[in-house]
């Protein structure tokens, strides 16, 4: 039976780029500056404030895999390195 290792990486939006109402809602239960920091650093975990930036899959038995990633600033042609395809 084949095995697969699967990884998803996410990134959160910049807190300051969110509208005032959303910022207030997200900070509603934050009681300390540490709580506010935690909220701002956790934006990648919520569907409305985060996005998937990379998905990786690896077959550990063959060491072959694929990584799908975003590159909005620069077009990067698909390439392969050490048995891993990057697209």
Short mmCIF file of the N, C-alpha and C atoms (twelve columns), coordinates in Angstrom:
data_MODEL
# 
_entry.id   MODEL 
# 
loop_
_atom_site.group_PDB 
_atom_site.id 
_atom_site.type_symbol 
_atom_site.label_atom_id 
_atom_site.label_alt_id 
_atom_site.label_comp_id 
_atom_site.label_asym_id 
_atom_site.label_seq_id 
_atom_site.Cartn_x 
_atom_site.Cartn_y 
_atom_site.Cartn_z 
_atom_site.pdbx_PDB_model_num 
ATOM 1   N N  . UNK A 1  0.834   -1.175 0.000   1 
ATOM 2   C CA . UNK A 1  0.000   0.000  0.000   1 
ATOM 3   C C  . UNK A 1  0.886   1.247  0.000   1 
ATOM 4   N N  . UNK A 2  0.572   2.191  -0.857  1 
ATOM 5   C CA . UNK A 2  1.337   3.432  -0.938  1 
ATOM 6   C C  . UNK A 2  1.033   4.330  0.255   1 
ATOM 7   N N  . UNK A 3  2.046   5.068  0.641   1 
ATOM 8   C CA . UNK A 3  1.884   6.054  1.714   1 
ATOM 9   C C  . UNK A 3  2.118   7.438  1.133   1 
ATOM 10  N N  . UNK A 4  1.570   8.450  1.805   1 
ATOM 11  C CA . UNK A 4  1.771   9.819  1.348   1 
ATOM 12  C C  . UNK A 4  1.896   10.737 2.561   1 
ATOM 13  N N  . UNK A 5  2.804   11.672 2.442   1 
ATOM 14  C CA . UNK A 5  2.928   12.746 3.421   1 
ATOM 15  C C  . UNK A 5  2.356   13.982 2.746   1 
ATOM 16  N N  . UNK A 6  1.461   14.660 3.440   1 
ATOM 17  C CA . UNK A 6  0.711   15.772 2.866   1 
ATOM 18  C C  . UNK A 6  0.888   16.980 3.772   1 
ATOM 19  N N  . UNK A 7  1.185   18.141 3.197   1 
ATOM 20  C CA . UNK A 7  1.394   19.351 3.993   1 
ATOM 21  C C  . UNK A 7  0.719   20.527 3.313   1 
ATOM 22  N N  . UNK A 8  0.034   21.325 4.090   1 
ATOM 23  C CA . UNK A 8  -0.594  22.551 3.586   1 
ATOM 24  C C  . UNK A 8  -0.027  23.720 4.380   1 
ATOM 25  N N  . UNK A 9  0.450   24.731 3.683   1 
ATOM 26  C CA . UNK A 9  0.948   25.948 4.318   1 
ATOM 27  C C  . UNK A 9  -0.014  27.086 4.018   1 
ATOM 28  N N  . UNK A 10 -0.299  27.882 5.036   1 
ATOM 29  C CA . UNK A 10 -1.207  29.012 4.866   1 
ATOM 30  C C  . UNK A 10 -0.527  30.298 5.323   1 
ATOM 31  N N  . UNK A 11 -1.044  31.413 4.853   1 
ATOM 32  C CA . UNK A 11 -0.564  32.724 5.279   1 
ATOM 33  C C  . UNK A 11 -1.770  33.598 5.572   1 
ATOM 34  N N  . UNK A 12 -1.658  34.404 6.602   1 
ATOM 35  C CA . UNK A 12 -2.742  35.306 6.969   1 
ATOM 36  C C  . UNK A 12 -2.596  36.655 6.296   1 
ATOM 37  N N  . UNK A 13 -3.724  37.324 6.159   1 
ATOM 38  C CA . UNK A 13 -3.698  38.682 5.622   1 
ATOM 39  C C  . UNK A 13 -3.010  39.607 6.618   1 
ATOM 40  N N  . UNK A 14 -2.547  40.736 6.121   1 
ATOM 41  C CA . UNK A 14 -1.976  41.760 6.979   1 
ATOM 42  C C  . UNK A 14 -3.116  42.360 7.800   1 
ATOM 43  N N  . UNK A 15 -3.002  42.310 9.110   1 
ATOM 44  C CA . UNK A 15 -4.079  42.781 9.988   1 
ATOM 45  C C  . UNK A 15 -4.468  44.219 9.667   1 
ATOM 46  N N  . UNK A 16 -3.488  45.066 9.409   1 
ATOM 47  C CA . UNK A 16 -3.764  46.480 9.139   1 
ATOM 48  C C  . UNK A 16 -4.504  46.696 7.824   1 
ATOM 49  N N  . UNK A 17 -4.503  45.706 6.943   1 
ATOM 50  C CA . UNK A 17 -5.219  45.841 5.669   1 
ATOM 51  C C  . UNK A 17 -6.703  45.495 5.807   1 
ATOM 52  N N  . UNK A 18 -7.090  44.926 6.945   1 
ATOM 53  C CA . UNK A 18 -8.493  44.580 7.180   1 
ATOM 54  C C  . UNK A 18 -9.288  45.835 7.533   1 
ATOM 55  N N  . UNK A 19 -10.571 45.844 7.186   1 
ATOM 56  C CA . UNK A 19 -11.393 47.009 7.521   1 
ATOM 57  C C  . UNK A 19 -11.561 47.113 9.037   1 
ATOM 58  N N  . UNK A 20 -11.904 48.313 9.488   1 
ATOM 59  C CA . UNK A 20 -11.991 48.617 10.917  1 
ATOM 60  C C  . UNK A 20 -12.950 47.675 11.650  1 
ATOM 61  N N  . UNK A 21 -14.106 47.401 11.050  1 
ATOM 62  C CA . UNK A 21 -15.087 46.525 11.683  1 
ATOM 63  C C  . UNK A 21 -14.554 45.119 11.905  1 
ATOM 64  N N  . UNK A 22 -13.836 44.598 10.923  1 
ATOM 65  C CA . UNK A 22 -13.257 43.259 11.044  1 
ATOM 66  C C  . UNK A 22 -12.178 43.242 12.121  1 
ATOM 67  N N  . UNK A 23 -11.346 44.276 12.141  1 
ATOM 68  C CA . UNK A 23 -10.306 44.358 13.170  1 
ATOM 69  C C  . UNK A 23 -10.931 44.365 14.567  1 
ATOM 70  N N  . UNK A 24 -11.973 45.174 14.732  1 
ATOM 71  C CA . UNK A 24 -12.635 45.260 16.038  1 
ATOM 72  C C  . UNK A 24 -13.250 43.920 16.427  1 
ATOM 73  N N  . UNK A 25 -13.871 43.251 15.467  1 
ATOM 74  C CA . UNK A 25 -14.488 41.952 15.754  1 
ATOM 75  C C  . UNK A 25 -13.437 40.926 16.173  1 
ATOM 76  N N  . UNK A 26 -12.321 40.889 15.452  1 
ATOM 77  C CA . UNK A 26 -11.274 39.917 15.767  1 
ATOM 78  C C  . UNK A 26 -10.638 40.172 17.132  1 
ATOM 79  N N  . UNK A 27 -10.586 41.437 17.528  1 
ATOM 80  C CA . UNK A 27 -9.961  41.787 18.807  1 
ATOM 81  C C  . UNK A 27 -10.963 41.862 19.958  1 
ATOM 82  N N  . UNK A 28 -12.203 41.537 19.683  1 
ATOM 83  C CA . UNK A 28 -13.287 41.665 20.662  1 
ATOM 84  C C  . UNK A 28 -12.968 40.975 21.993  1 
ATOM 85  N N  . UNK A 29 -12.386 39.798 21.958  1 
ATOM 86  C CA . UNK A 29 -12.139 39.031 23.181  1 
ATOM 87  C C  . UNK A 29 -10.697 39.148 23.672  1 
ATOM 88  N N  . UNK A 30 -9.886  39.933 22.987  1 
ATOM 89  C CA . UNK A 30 -8.493  40.112 23.418  1 
ATOM 90  C C  . UNK A 30 -8.462  41.058 24.613  1 
ATOM 91  N N  . UNK A 31 -7.921  40.582 25.716  1 
ATOM 92  C CA . UNK A 31 -7.892  41.386 26.940  1 
ATOM 93  C C  . UNK A 31 -6.536  42.037 27.184  1 
ATOM 94  N N  . UNK A 32 -5.489  41.478 26.613  1 
ATOM 95  C CA . UNK A 32 -4.147  42.010 26.824  1 
ATOM 96  C C  . UNK A 32 -3.465  42.231 25.477  1 
ATOM 97  N N  . UNK A 33 -2.336  42.911 25.521  1 
ATOM 98  C CA . UNK A 33 -1.553  43.105 24.297  1 
ATOM 99  C C  . UNK A 33 -1.080  41.760 23.750  1 
ATOM 100 N N  . UNK A 34 -0.795  40.825 24.644  1 
ATOM 101 C CA . UNK A 34 -0.380  39.479 24.223  1 
ATOM 102 C C  . UNK A 34 -1.519  38.785 23.480  1 
ATOM 103 N N  . UNK A 35 -2.746  38.955 23.965  1 
ATOM 104 C CA . UNK A 35 -3.917  38.388 23.280  1 
ATOM 105 C C  . UNK A 35 -4.067  38.994 21.888  1 
ATOM 106 N N  . UNK A 36 -3.885  40.311 21.780  1 
ATOM 107 C CA . UNK A 36 -3.980  40.987 20.481  1 
ATOM 108 C C  . UNK A 36 -2.918  40.449 19.530  1 
ATOM 109 N N  . UNK A 37 -1.714  40.263 20.037  1 
ATOM 110 C CA . UNK A 37 -0.622  39.725 19.216  1 
ATOM 111 C C  . UNK A 37 -0.979  38.326 18.723  1 
ATOM 112 N N  . UNK A 38 -1.537  37.503 19.616  1 
ATOM 113 C CA . UNK A 38 -1.929  36.140 19.236  1 
ATOM 114 C C  . UNK A 38 -2.978  36.150 18.130  1 
ATOM 115 N N  . UNK A 39 -3.952  37.048 18.224  1 
ATOM 116 C CA . UNK A 39 -4.990  37.154 17.190  1 
ATOM 117 C C  . UNK A 39 -4.349  37.511 15.854  1 
ATOM 118 N N  . UNK A 40 -3.491  38.502 15.859  1 
ATOM 119 C CA . UNK A 40 -2.857  38.966 14.622  1 
ATOM 120 C C  . UNK A 40 -1.966  37.894 13.998  1 
ATOM 121 N N  . UNK A 41 -1.351  37.057 14.837  1 
ATOM 122 C CA . UNK A 41 -0.473  36.000 14.330  1 
ATOM 123 C C  . UNK A 41 -1.234  34.738 13.937  1 
ATOM 124 N N  . UNK A 42 -2.528  34.688 14.214  1 
ATOM 125 C CA . UNK A 42 -3.332  33.494 13.923  1 
ATOM 126 C C  . UNK A 42 -4.243  33.658 12.714  1 
ATOM 127 N N  . UNK A 43 -4.117  34.749 11.991  1 
ATOM 128 C CA . UNK A 43 -5.015  35.009 10.862  1 
ATOM 129 C C  . UNK A 43 -4.922  33.949 9.773   1 
ATOM 130 N N  . UNK A 44 -3.808  33.256 9.692   1 
ATOM 131 C CA . UNK A 44 -3.645  32.239 8.640   1 
ATOM 132 C C  . UNK A 44 -4.509  31.004 8.873   1 
ATOM 133 N N  . UNK A 45 -5.071  30.862 10.064  1 
ATOM 134 C CA . UNK A 45 -5.853  29.666 10.391  1 
ATOM 135 C C  . UNK A 45 -7.345  29.798 10.113  1 
ATOM 136 N N  . UNK A 46 -7.785  30.959 9.663   1 
ATOM 137 C CA . UNK A 46 -9.211  31.199 9.444   1 
ATOM 138 C C  . UNK A 46 -9.490  31.409 7.961   1 
ATOM 139 N N  . UNK A 47 -10.561 30.827 7.444   1 
ATOM 140 C CA . UNK A 47 -10.817 30.889 5.998   1 
ATOM 141 C C  . UNK A 47 -11.040 32.294 5.453   1 
ATOM 142 N N  . UNK A 48 -11.506 33.217 6.275   1 
ATOM 143 C CA . UNK A 48 -11.766 34.567 5.778   1 
ATOM 144 C C  . UNK A 48 -10.561 35.494 5.890   1 
ATOM 145 N N  . UNK A 49 -9.545  35.088 6.647   1 
ATOM 146 C CA . UNK A 49 -8.366  35.945 6.808   1 
ATOM 147 C C  . UNK A 49 -7.070  35.252 6.392   1 
ATOM 148 N N  . UNK A 50 -7.170  34.052 5.880   1 
ATOM 149 C CA . UNK A 50 -5.984  33.318 5.455   1 
ATOM 150 C C  . UNK A 50 -6.180  32.712 4.085   1 
ATOM 151 N N  . UNK A 51 -5.087  32.234 3.522   1 
ATOM 152 C CA . UNK A 51 -5.177  31.557 2.229   1 
ATOM 153 C C  . UNK A 51 -4.096  30.493 2.133   1 
ATOM 154 N N  . UNK A 52 -4.391  29.474 1.359   1 
ATOM 155 C CA . UNK A 52 -3.419  28.413 1.119   1 
ATOM 156 C C  . UNK A 52 -2.364  28.957 0.163   1 
ATOM 157 N N  . UNK A 53 -1.108  28.838 0.541   1 
ATOM 158 C CA . UNK A 53 -0.038  29.319 -0.333  1 
ATOM 159 C C  . UNK A 53 0.808   28.179 -0.902  1 
ATOM 160 N N  . UNK A 54 0.799   27.027 -0.228  1 
ATOM 161 C CA . UNK A 54 1.580   25.887 -0.697  1 
ATOM 162 C C  . UNK A 54 0.910   24.582 -0.282  1 
ATOM 163 N N  . UNK A 55 0.920   23.611 -1.192  1 
ATOM 164 C CA . UNK A 55 0.474   22.253 -0.881  1 
ATOM 165 C C  . UNK A 55 1.586   21.317 -1.334  1 
ATOM 166 N N  . UNK A 56 2.029   20.474 -0.434  1 
ATOM 167 C CA . UNK A 56 3.088   19.535 -0.765  1 
ATOM 168 C C  . UNK A 56 2.664   18.103 -0.492  1 
ATOM 169 N N  . UNK A 57 3.094   17.196 -1.358  1 
ATOM 170 C CA . UNK A 57 2.824   15.769 -1.178  1 
ATOM 171 C C  . UNK A 57 4.104   15.000 -1.472  1 
ATOM 172 N N  . UNK A 58 4.384   14.001 -0.664  1 
ATOM 173 C CA . UNK A 58 5.593   13.195 -0.826  1 
ATOM 174 C C  . UNK A 58 5.262   11.735 -0.574  1 
ATOM 175 N N  . UNK A 59 5.751   10.872 -1.449  1 
ATOM 176 C CA . UNK A 59 5.690   9.434  -1.217  1 
ATOM 177 C C  . UNK A 59 7.013   9.069  -0.547  1 
ATOM 178 N N  . UNK A 60 7.004   8.750  0.754   1 
ATOM 179 C CA . UNK A 60 8.262   8.490  1.452   1 
ATOM 180 C C  . UNK A 60 8.958   7.205  1.006   1 
ATOM 181 N N  . UNK A 61 8.241   6.339  0.321   1 
ATOM 182 C CA . UNK A 61 8.847   5.096  -0.155  1 
ATOM 183 C C  . UNK A 61 9.672   5.306  -1.419  1 
ATOM 184 N N  . UNK A 62 9.270   6.279  -2.238  1 
ATOM 185 C CA . UNK A 62 9.979   6.549  -3.493  1 
ATOM 186 C C  . UNK A 62 10.743  7.866  -3.465  1 
ATOM 187 N N  . UNK A 63 10.511  8.675  -2.438  1 
ATOM 188 C CA . UNK A 63 11.082  10.028 -2.337  1 
ATOM 189 C C  . UNK A 63 10.703  10.895 -3.528  1 
ATOM 190 N N  . UNK A 64 9.566   10.634 -4.120  1 
ATOM 191 C CA . UNK A 64 9.047   11.474 -5.201  1 
ATOM 192 C C  . UNK A 64 7.842   12.229 -4.670  1 
ATOM 193 N N  . UNK A 65 7.671   13.442 -5.195  1 
ATOM 194 C CA . UNK A 65 6.555   14.241 -4.722  1 
ATOM 195 C C  . UNK A 65 6.307   15.443 -5.595  1 
ATOM 196 N N  . UNK A 66 5.412   16.276 -5.112  1 
ATOM 197 C CA . UNK A 66 5.045   17.484 -5.833  1 
ATOM 198 C C  . UNK A 66 4.747   18.587 -4.823  1 
ATOM 199 N N  . UNK A 67 5.078   19.807 -5.201  1 
ATOM 200 C CA . UNK A 67 4.765   20.984 -4.397  1 
ATOM 201 C C  . UNK A 67 4.060   21.976 -5.307  1 
ATOM 202 N N  . UNK A 68 2.855   22.350 -4.931  1 
ATOM 203 C CA . UNK A 68 2.104   23.384 -5.647  1 
ATOM 204 C C  . UNK A 68 2.195   24.651 -4.806  1 
ATOM 205 N N  . UNK A 69 2.585   25.747 -5.441  1 
ATOM 206 C CA . UNK A 69 2.791   26.971 -4.675  1 
ATOM 207 C C  . UNK A 69 2.313   28.190 -5.449  1 
ATOM 208 N N  . UNK A 70 2.045   29.252 -4.691  1 
ATOM 209 C CA . UNK A 70 1.678   30.528 -5.297  1 
ATOM 210 C C  . UNK A 70 2.934   31.361 -5.502  1 
ATOM 211 N N  . UNK A 71 2.924   32.112 -6.576  1 
ATOM 212 C CA . UNK A 71 3.983   33.077 -6.838  1 
ATOM 213 C C  . UNK A 71 3.355   34.259 -7.571  1 
ATOM 214 N N  . UNK A 72 2.526   35.039 -6.861  1 
ATOM 215 C CA . UNK A 72 1.773   36.098 -7.525  1 
ATOM 216 C C  . UNK A 72 2.631   37.224 -8.113  1 
ATOM 217 N N  . UNK A 73 3.787   37.458 -7.559  1 
ATOM 218 C CA . UNK A 73 4.638   38.552 -8.025  1 
ATOM 219 C C  . UNK A 73 5.458   38.179 -9.256  1 
ATOM 220 N N  . UNK A 74 5.872   36.915 -9.332  1 
ATOM 221 C CA . UNK A 74 6.770   36.472 -10.392 1 
ATOM 222 C C  . UNK A 74 6.298   35.141 -10.962 1 
ATOM 223 N N  . UNK A 75 6.271   35.058 -12.279 1 
ATOM 224 C CA . UNK A 75 5.922   33.784 -12.919 1 
ATOM 225 C C  . UNK A 75 7.130   32.850 -12.837 1 
ATOM 226 N N  . UNK A 76 6.915   31.672 -12.296 1 
ATOM 227 C CA . UNK A 76 7.985   30.687 -12.172 1 
ATOM 228 C C  . UNK A 76 7.569   29.441 -12.948 1 
ATOM 229 N N  . UNK A 77 8.398   29.043 -13.887 1 
ATOM 230 C CA . UNK A 77 8.109   27.843 -14.679 1 
ATOM 231 C C  . UNK A 77 8.251   26.606 -13.794 1 
ATOM 232 N N  . UNK A 78 7.407   25.600 -14.009 1 
ATOM 233 C CA . UNK A 78 7.540   24.356 -13.244 1 
ATOM 234 C C  . UNK A 78 8.949   23.778 -13.398 1 
ATOM 235 N N  . UNK A 79 9.453   23.184 -12.320 1 
ATOM 236 C CA . UNK A 79 10.779  22.574 -12.356 1 
ATOM 237 C C  . UNK A 79 10.809  21.383 -11.406 1 
ATOM 238 N N  . UNK A 80 11.851  20.575 -11.527 1 
ATOM 239 C CA . UNK A 80 12.003  19.409 -10.662 1 
ATOM 240 C C  . UNK A 80 13.369  19.447 -10.011 1 
ATOM 241 N N  . UNK A 81 13.396  19.057 -8.747  1 
ATOM 242 C CA . UNK A 81 14.644  19.048 -7.997  1 
ATOM 243 C C  . UNK A 81 14.613  17.880 -7.009  1 
ATOM 244 N N  . UNK A 82 15.590  17.007 -7.074  1 
ATOM 245 C CA . UNK A 82 15.692  15.859 -6.167  1 
ATOM 246 C C  . UNK A 82 14.420  15.014 -6.122  1 
ATOM 247 N N  . UNK A 83 13.803  14.798 -7.266  1 
ATOM 248 C CA . UNK A 83 12.616  13.960 -7.339  1 
ATOM 249 C C  . UNK A 83 11.321  14.640 -6.941  1 
ATOM 250 N N  . UNK A 84 11.401  15.935 -6.652  1 
ATOM 251 C CA . UNK A 84 10.213  16.702 -6.266  1 
ATOM 252 C C  . UNK A 84 9.887   17.684 -7.381  1 
ATOM 253 N N  . UNK A 85 8.651   17.645 -7.858  1 
ATOM 254 C CA . UNK A 85 8.197   18.569 -8.903  1 
ATOM 255 C C  . UNK A 85 7.576   19.786 -8.233  1 
ATOM 256 N N  . UNK A 86 7.983   20.974 -8.681  1 
ATOM 257 C CA . UNK A 86 7.464   22.238 -8.164  1 
ATOM 258 C C  . UNK A 86 6.652   22.908 -9.255  1 
ATOM 259 N N  . UNK A 87 5.423   23.260 -8.944  1 
ATOM 260 C CA . UNK A 87 4.540   23.917 -9.915  1 
ATOM 261 C C  . UNK A 87 3.833   25.079 -9.271  1 
# 
